């Protein structure tokens, strides 16, 4: 048999290979599971939260903490300060009915930020807009930068 005939026969045999869709789906899921680590094994919450951004800005008079927290309402967000540690938590749960039945959606956010200095706890303000939580933490007078003038001696 010539090489050309071998190739023709091989192509004909390949076309007749039976594909089991369930095996294919199982292999895709296995690949996703391996690629995403624990996300598909029930640890999706930690993996999801790890990806949410949080920035801390040190400005002259205050610290500003900006955290991405999409999908929450302001009354679902809890913010606490203890010394120089800011803790932000949010939890949301909703149910919906559709043609396929009832479904429940649950979302959680937890962020703890250690600030470099103590803040004035009575003047802390927080806003939430378009999925962004912003917390303004005024610095105590003791930690605000002070300009020291130098005089010639």
Coordinates of N, CA and C in Angstrom, one line a residue:
X1 N 0.9 -1.2 0.0 CA 0.0 0.0 0.0 C 0.9 1.2 0.0
X2 N 0.6 2.2 -0.9 CA 1.4 3.4 -1.0 C 1.1 4.3 0.2
X3 N 2.0 5.3 0.4 CA 1.8 6.3 1.4 C 0.5 7.1 1.2
X4 N 0.2 7.4 0.0 CA -1.0 8.2 -0.4 C -2.2 7.4 0.0
X5 N -2.2 6.1 -0.2 CA -3.4 5.3 0.1 C -3.5 5.1 1.7
X6 N -2.4 5.1 2.4 CA -2.4 5.0 3.8 C -3.0 6.3 4.4
X7 N -2.7 7.4 3.9 CA -3.3 8.7 4.4 C -4.8 8.7 4.1
X8 N -5.2 8.3 2.9 CA -6.6 8.2 2.6 C -7.4 7.3 3.6
X9 N -6.8 6.1 3.8 CA -7.5 5.2 4.7 C -7.5 5.7 6.2
X10 N -6.4 6.4 6.6 CA -6.4 7.0 7.9 C -7.4 8.0 8.1
X11 N -7.6 8.9 7.1 CA -8.6 10.0 7.1 C -10.0 9.4 7.2
X12 N -10.2 8.3 6.4 CA -11.5 7.7 6.4 C -11.8 7.1 7.8
X13 N -10.8 6.5 8.5 CA -11.0 5.9 9.8 C -11.2 7.0 10.8
X14 N -10.5 8.1 10.7 CA -10.7 9.2 11.7 C -12.1 9.8 11.6
X15 N -12.7 9.9 10.4 CA -14.0 10.4 10.3 C -15.1 9.5 10.9
X16 N -14.7 8.3 11.1 CA -15.7 7.3 11.7 C -15.5 7.2 13.2
X17 N -14.6 7.9 13.8 CA -14.4 7.8 15.3 C -15.6 8.4 16.0
X18 N -16.2 7.6 16.9 CA -17.3 8.0 17.7 C -16.9 9.0 18.8
X19 N -17.6 10.1 19.0 CA -17.3 11.0 20.1 C -18.4 11.0 21.1
X20 N -18.1 10.8 22.3 CA -19.0 10.7 23.4 C -19.1 12.1 24.0
X21 N -20.2 12.9 23.9 CA -20.3 14.2 24.4 C -20.0 14.3 25.9
X22 N -20.5 13.3 26.7 CA -20.3 13.3 28.1 C -18.8 13.2 28.5
X23 N -18.1 12.4 27.8 CA -16.7 12.3 28.0 C -16.0 13.6 27.7
X24 N -16.4 14.3 26.6 CA -15.8 15.6 26.3 C -16.1 16.6 27.4
X25 N -17.4 16.6 27.8 CA -17.7 17.6 28.9 C -16.9 17.3 30.2
X26 N -16.8 16.0 30.5 CA -16.0 15.7 31.7 C -14.6 16.1 31.6
X27 N -14.0 16.0 30.4 CA -12.6 16.4 30.2 C -12.5 17.9 30.3
X28 N -13.5 18.6 29.8 CA -13.5 20.1 29.9 C -13.6 20.5 31.3
X29 N -14.5 19.9 32.1 CA -14.6 20.2 33.5 C -13.3 19.9 34.3
X30 N -12.7 18.8 34.0 CA -11.4 18.4 34.6 C -10.3 19.5 34.3
X31 N -10.3 19.9 33.1 CA -9.3 21.0 32.7 C -9.6 22.3 33.5
X32 N -10.9 22.7 33.6 CA -11.2 23.9 34.3 C -10.8 23.7 35.8
X33 N -11.2 22.6 36.3 CA -10.9 22.3 37.8 C -9.4 22.4 38.0
X34 N -8.6 21.8 37.2 CA -7.2 21.9 37.4 C -6.7 23.3 37.2
X35 N -7.2 24.0 36.2 CA -6.7 25.4 35.9 C -7.1 26.4 37.0
X36 N -8.3 26.2 37.5 CA -8.8 27.2 38.5 C -8.6 26.8 39.9
X37 N -7.9 25.7 40.1 CA -7.7 25.2 41.5 C -8.9 24.9 42.2
X38 N -9.1 25.5 43.4 CA -10.2 25.1 44.3 C -11.5 25.8 43.9
X39 N -11.6 26.6 42.9 CA -12.8 27.4 42.7 C -14.0 26.4 42.4
X40 N -13.8 25.4 41.7 CA -14.9 24.4 41.4 C -15.1 23.4 42.4
X41 N -14.2 23.3 43.4 CA -14.4 22.3 44.5 C -15.0 22.9 45.7
X42 N -15.7 24.1 45.6 CA -16.3 24.6 46.8 C -15.6 25.7 47.5
X43 N -14.4 26.1 47.0 CA -13.7 27.2 47.6 C -13.8 28.4 46.7
X44 N -14.9 28.5 45.9 CA -15.0 29.6 45.0 C -15.1 31.0 45.7
X45 N -15.6 31.0 46.9 CA -15.8 32.3 47.6 C -14.4 32.9 47.9
X46 N -13.5 32.1 48.4 CA -12.2 32.7 48.7 C -11.4 33.1 47.5
X47 N -11.6 32.3 46.4 CA -10.9 32.6 45.1 C -11.5 33.9 44.6
X48 N -12.8 34.0 44.7 CA -13.5 35.2 44.1 C -13.1 36.4 44.9
X49 N -13.1 36.4 46.2 CA -12.8 37.5 47.1 C -11.3 37.9 46.9
X50 N -10.4 36.9 46.6 CA -9.0 37.3 46.4 C -8.8 38.2 45.2
X51 N -9.7 38.1 44.3 CA -9.6 38.9 43.1 C -10.1 40.3 43.2
X52 N -10.9 40.6 44.2 CA -11.5 41.9 44.3 C -10.4 42.9 44.7
X53 N -10.4 44.0 44.0 CA -9.3 45.0 44.3 C -9.6 45.9 45.5
X54 N -8.5 46.3 46.1 CA -8.6 47.2 47.3 C -7.4 48.0 47.3
X55 N -7.6 49.4 47.3 CA -6.4 50.3 47.3 C -6.5 51.1 48.6
X56 N -5.3 51.4 49.2 CA -5.2 52.3 50.3 C -4.3 53.4 49.9
X57 N -4.8 54.7 50.0 CA -4.1 55.9 49.7 C -3.8 56.6 51.0
X58 N -2.5 57.0 51.1 CA -2.1 57.8 52.3 C -2.0 59.2 51.8
X59 N -3.0 60.0 52.2 CA -3.0 61.5 51.8 C -2.6 62.3 53.0
X60 N -2.4 63.6 52.8 CA -1.9 64.4 53.9 C -2.7 64.3 55.2
X61 N -4.1 64.5 55.0 CA -4.9 64.6 56.2 C -5.7 63.3 56.5
X62 N -5.6 62.3 55.6 CA -6.4 61.1 55.8 C -5.9 59.9 55.0
X63 N -6.4 58.8 55.4 CA -6.2 57.6 54.6 C -7.5 57.4 53.8
X64 N -7.4 56.9 52.6 CA -8.6 56.6 51.8 C -8.5 55.2 51.3
X65 N -9.5 54.4 51.7 CA -9.5 53.0 51.3 C -10.6 52.8 50.3
X66 N -10.3 52.3 49.1 CA -11.2 52.1 48.0 C -11.3 50.6 47.7
X67 N -12.4 50.0 47.8 CA -12.6 48.6 47.6 C -13.7 48.3 46.5
X68 N -13.4 47.4 45.6 CA -14.4 47.0 44.6 C -15.4 46.0 45.3
X69 N -16.6 46.4 45.3 CA -17.6 45.5 46.0 C -18.9 45.5 45.2
X70 N -18.9 45.0 44.0 CA -20.1 45.1 43.1 C -21.2 44.1 43.6
X71 N -22.5 44.6 43.4 CA -23.6 43.7 43.7 C -24.2 43.8 45.0
X72 N -23.8 44.8 45.8 CA -24.3 45.0 47.2 C -25.1 46.2 47.3
X73 N -25.9 46.3 48.3 CA -26.6 47.5 48.7 C -25.9 48.1 49.9
X74 N -26.0 49.5 50.1 CA -25.3 50.1 51.2 C -25.6 49.5 52.6
X75 N -26.9 49.0 52.8 CA -27.3 48.5 54.1 C -26.8 47.0 54.2
X76 N -26.2 46.4 53.2 CA -25.6 45.1 53.3 C -24.1 45.1 53.7
X77 N -23.6 46.3 53.8 CA -22.1 46.5 54.1 C -21.9 46.9 55.5
X78 N -21.0 46.2 56.2 CA -20.7 46.5 57.6 C -19.2 46.9 57.7
X79 N -18.9 48.0 58.3 CA -17.5 48.5 58.4 C -17.2 48.7 59.9
X80 N -16.1 48.2 60.3 CA -15.7 48.4 61.7 C -14.2 48.8 61.8
X81 N -13.9 49.6 62.8 CA -12.5 50.0 63.0 C -12.1 49.7 64.4
X82 N -10.9 49.1 64.5 CA -10.4 48.8 65.8 C -8.9 49.2 65.8
X83 N -8.6 50.3 66.5 CA -7.3 50.8 66.4 C -6.9 51.2 65.0
X84 N -5.9 50.6 64.5 CA -5.5 50.9 63.1 C -5.9 49.8 62.1
X85 N -6.9 49.0 62.5 CA -7.4 47.9 61.6 C -8.8 48.2 61.2
X86 N -9.0 48.3 59.8 CA -10.3 48.5 59.2 C -10.8 47.2 58.7
X87 N -12.0 46.8 59.1 CA -12.6 45.6 58.6 C -13.9 45.9 57.8
X88 N -14.0 45.5 56.6 CA -15.1 45.7 55.7 C -15.7 44.4 55.4
X89 N -17.0 44.2 55.6 CA -17.7 43.0 55.3 C -19.0 43.3 54.6
X90 N -19.4 42.4 53.7 CA -20.7 42.6 53.0 C -21.3 41.2 52.7
X91 N -22.6 41.1 52.7 CA -23.2 39.8 52.4 C -24.6 40.1 51.7
X92 N -24.8 39.4 50.6 CA -26.0 39.6 49.8 C -26.6 38.3 49.4
X93 N -27.9 38.1 49.6 CA -28.6 36.9 49.2 C -29.9 37.3 48.5
X94 N -30.1 36.7 47.4 CA -31.4 36.9 46.7 C -31.9 35.6 46.1
X95 N -33.2 35.6 45.9 CA -33.9 34.4 45.3 C -34.6 34.9 44.1
X96 N -34.7 34.1 43.1 CA -35.5 34.4 41.9 C -36.2 33.2 41.4
X97 N -37.4 33.4 40.9 CA -38.1 32.3 40.2 C -38.1 32.5 38.7
X98 N -37.9 31.4 38.0 CA -38.0 31.5 36.5 C -38.5 30.2 36.0
X99 N -38.5 30.0 34.7 CA -39.1 28.8 34.1 C -38.4 27.5 34.6
X100 N -37.1 27.6 35.0 CA -36.4 26.4 35.4 C -36.5 26.2 36.9
X101 N -37.2 27.0 37.6 CA -37.4 26.8 39.1 C -36.8 28.0 39.9
X102 N -36.6 27.7 41.1 CA -36.1 28.8 42.0 C -34.6 28.7 42.1
X103 N -34.0 29.9 42.1 CA -32.5 29.9 42.3 C -32.1 30.9 43.3
X104 N -31.1 30.6 44.1 CA -30.6 31.5 45.1 C -29.2 32.0 44.8
X105 N -29.0 33.3 44.9 CA -27.7 33.9 44.6 C -27.1 34.4 46.0
X106 N -25.9 34.1 46.2 CA -25.3 34.5 47.5 C -23.9 35.1 47.2
X107 N -23.6 36.3 47.8 CA -22.3 36.9 47.6 C -21.8 37.4 48.9
X108 N -20.5 37.3 49.1 CA -19.9 37.8 50.3 C -18.6 38.5 50.0
X109 N -18.3 39.5 50.8 CA -17.0 40.2 50.7 C -16.4 40.4 52.1
X110 N -15.2 40.2 52.2 CA -14.5 40.4 53.5 C -13.1 41.0 53.2
X111 N -12.8 42.1 53.8 CA -11.5 42.8 53.6 C -11.1 43.3 54.9
X112 N -9.9 43.1 55.3 CA -9.3 43.7 56.5 C -8.0 44.4 56.1
X113 N -7.9 45.7 56.5 CA -6.8 46.5 56.1 C -6.1 47.0 57.4
X114 N -4.8 46.9 57.5 CA -4.1 47.5 58.6 C -3.5 48.8 58.1
X115 N -3.9 49.8 58.8 CA -3.5 51.2 58.4 C -2.2 51.5 59.1
X116 N -1.3 52.3 58.5 CA 0.0 52.6 59.1 C 0.0 53.4 60.4
X117 N -1.2 54.1 60.7 CA -1.3 54.9 61.9 C -2.7 54.9 62.3
X118 N -2.9 55.4 63.6 CA -4.3 55.5 64.1 C -5.0 56.6 63.4
X119 N -6.4 56.5 63.4 CA -7.2 57.5 62.8 C -8.2 58.1 63.8
X120 N -8.8 59.2 63.4 CA -9.9 59.8 64.2 C -11.2 59.0 64.0
X121 N -11.5 58.1 64.9 CA -12.7 57.2 64.6 C -14.0 57.9 64.5
X122 N -14.1 59.1 65.2 CA -15.4 59.8 65.1 C -15.7 60.5 63.8
X123 N -14.7 60.7 63.0 CA -14.8 61.4 61.7 C -14.7 60.5 60.5
X124 N -14.8 59.2 60.6 CA -14.7 58.3 59.5 C -16.0 58.4 58.7
X125 N -15.9 58.4 57.4 CA -17.0 58.5 56.5 C -16.9 57.4 55.4
X126 N -18.0 56.8 55.0 CA -18.0 55.8 54.0 C -19.1 56.1 53.0
X127 N -18.7 55.9 51.7 CA -19.7 56.0 50.6 C -19.6 54.8 49.7
X128 N -20.7 54.5 49.1 CA -20.8 53.4 48.2 C -21.5 53.8 46.9
X129 N -20.8 53.7 45.8 CA -21.4 54.2 44.5 C -20.9 53.3 43.4
X130 N -21.8 52.8 42.5 CA -21.4 52.0 41.3 C -20.5 50.9 41.7
X131 N -20.7 50.2 42.8 CA -19.9 49.0 43.1 C -18.6 49.3 43.8
X132 N -18.3 50.6 44.1 CA -17.1 51.0 44.7 C -17.4 51.5 46.1
X133 N -16.8 50.9 47.1 CA -16.9 51.3 48.5 C -15.6 52.2 48.8
X134 N -15.9 53.4 49.3 CA -14.8 54.3 49.6 C -14.9 54.7 51.1
X135 N -13.8 54.5 51.8 CA -13.8 54.9 53.2 C -12.8 55.9 53.5
X136 N -13.2 57.1 54.0 CA -12.2 58.2 54.3 C -12.0 58.1 55.8
X137 N -10.7 58.0 56.2 CA -10.3 57.9 57.6 C -9.4 59.0 57.9
X138 N -9.9 60.1 58.6 CA -9.0 61.2 58.9 C -7.9 60.8 59.9
X139 N -6.7 61.3 59.7 CA -5.6 61.0 60.6 C -5.8 61.7 61.9
X140 N -5.3 61.1 63.0 CA -5.2 61.8 64.3 C -4.2 63.0 64.1
X141 N -4.4 64.1 64.9 CA -3.5 65.2 64.8 C -2.1 64.8 65.1
X142 N -1.9 63.8 65.9 CA -0.6 63.4 66.3 C 0.2 62.8 65.1
X143 N -0.5 62.2 64.1 CA 0.2 61.6 63.0 C 0.2 62.4 61.7
X144 N -0.5 63.5 61.8 CA -0.5 64.4 60.6 C 0.9 65.0 60.4
X145 N 1.4 65.1 59.2 CA 2.7 65.7 59.0 C 2.7 67.2 59.4
X146 N 3.8 67.6 60.0 CA 4.0 69.0 60.4 C 5.2 69.5 59.8
X147 N 5.1 70.7 59.2 CA 6.3 71.4 58.6 C 7.1 72.0 59.7
X148 N 8.4 71.8 59.7 CA 9.3 72.4 60.7 C 10.2 73.4 59.9
X149 N 10.1 74.6 60.4 CA 11.0 75.6 59.7 C 12.4 75.6 60.2
X150 N 13.3 75.8 59.4 CA 14.7 75.8 59.8 C 15.2 77.3 59.8
X151 N 15.8 77.7 60.9 CA 16.3 79.0 61.0 C 17.9 79.0 61.0
X152 N 18.4 80.1 60.5 CA 19.9 80.2 60.5 C 20.4 80.5 61.9
X153 N 21.5 79.9 62.3 CA 22.0 80.1 63.7 C 23.2 81.0 63.7

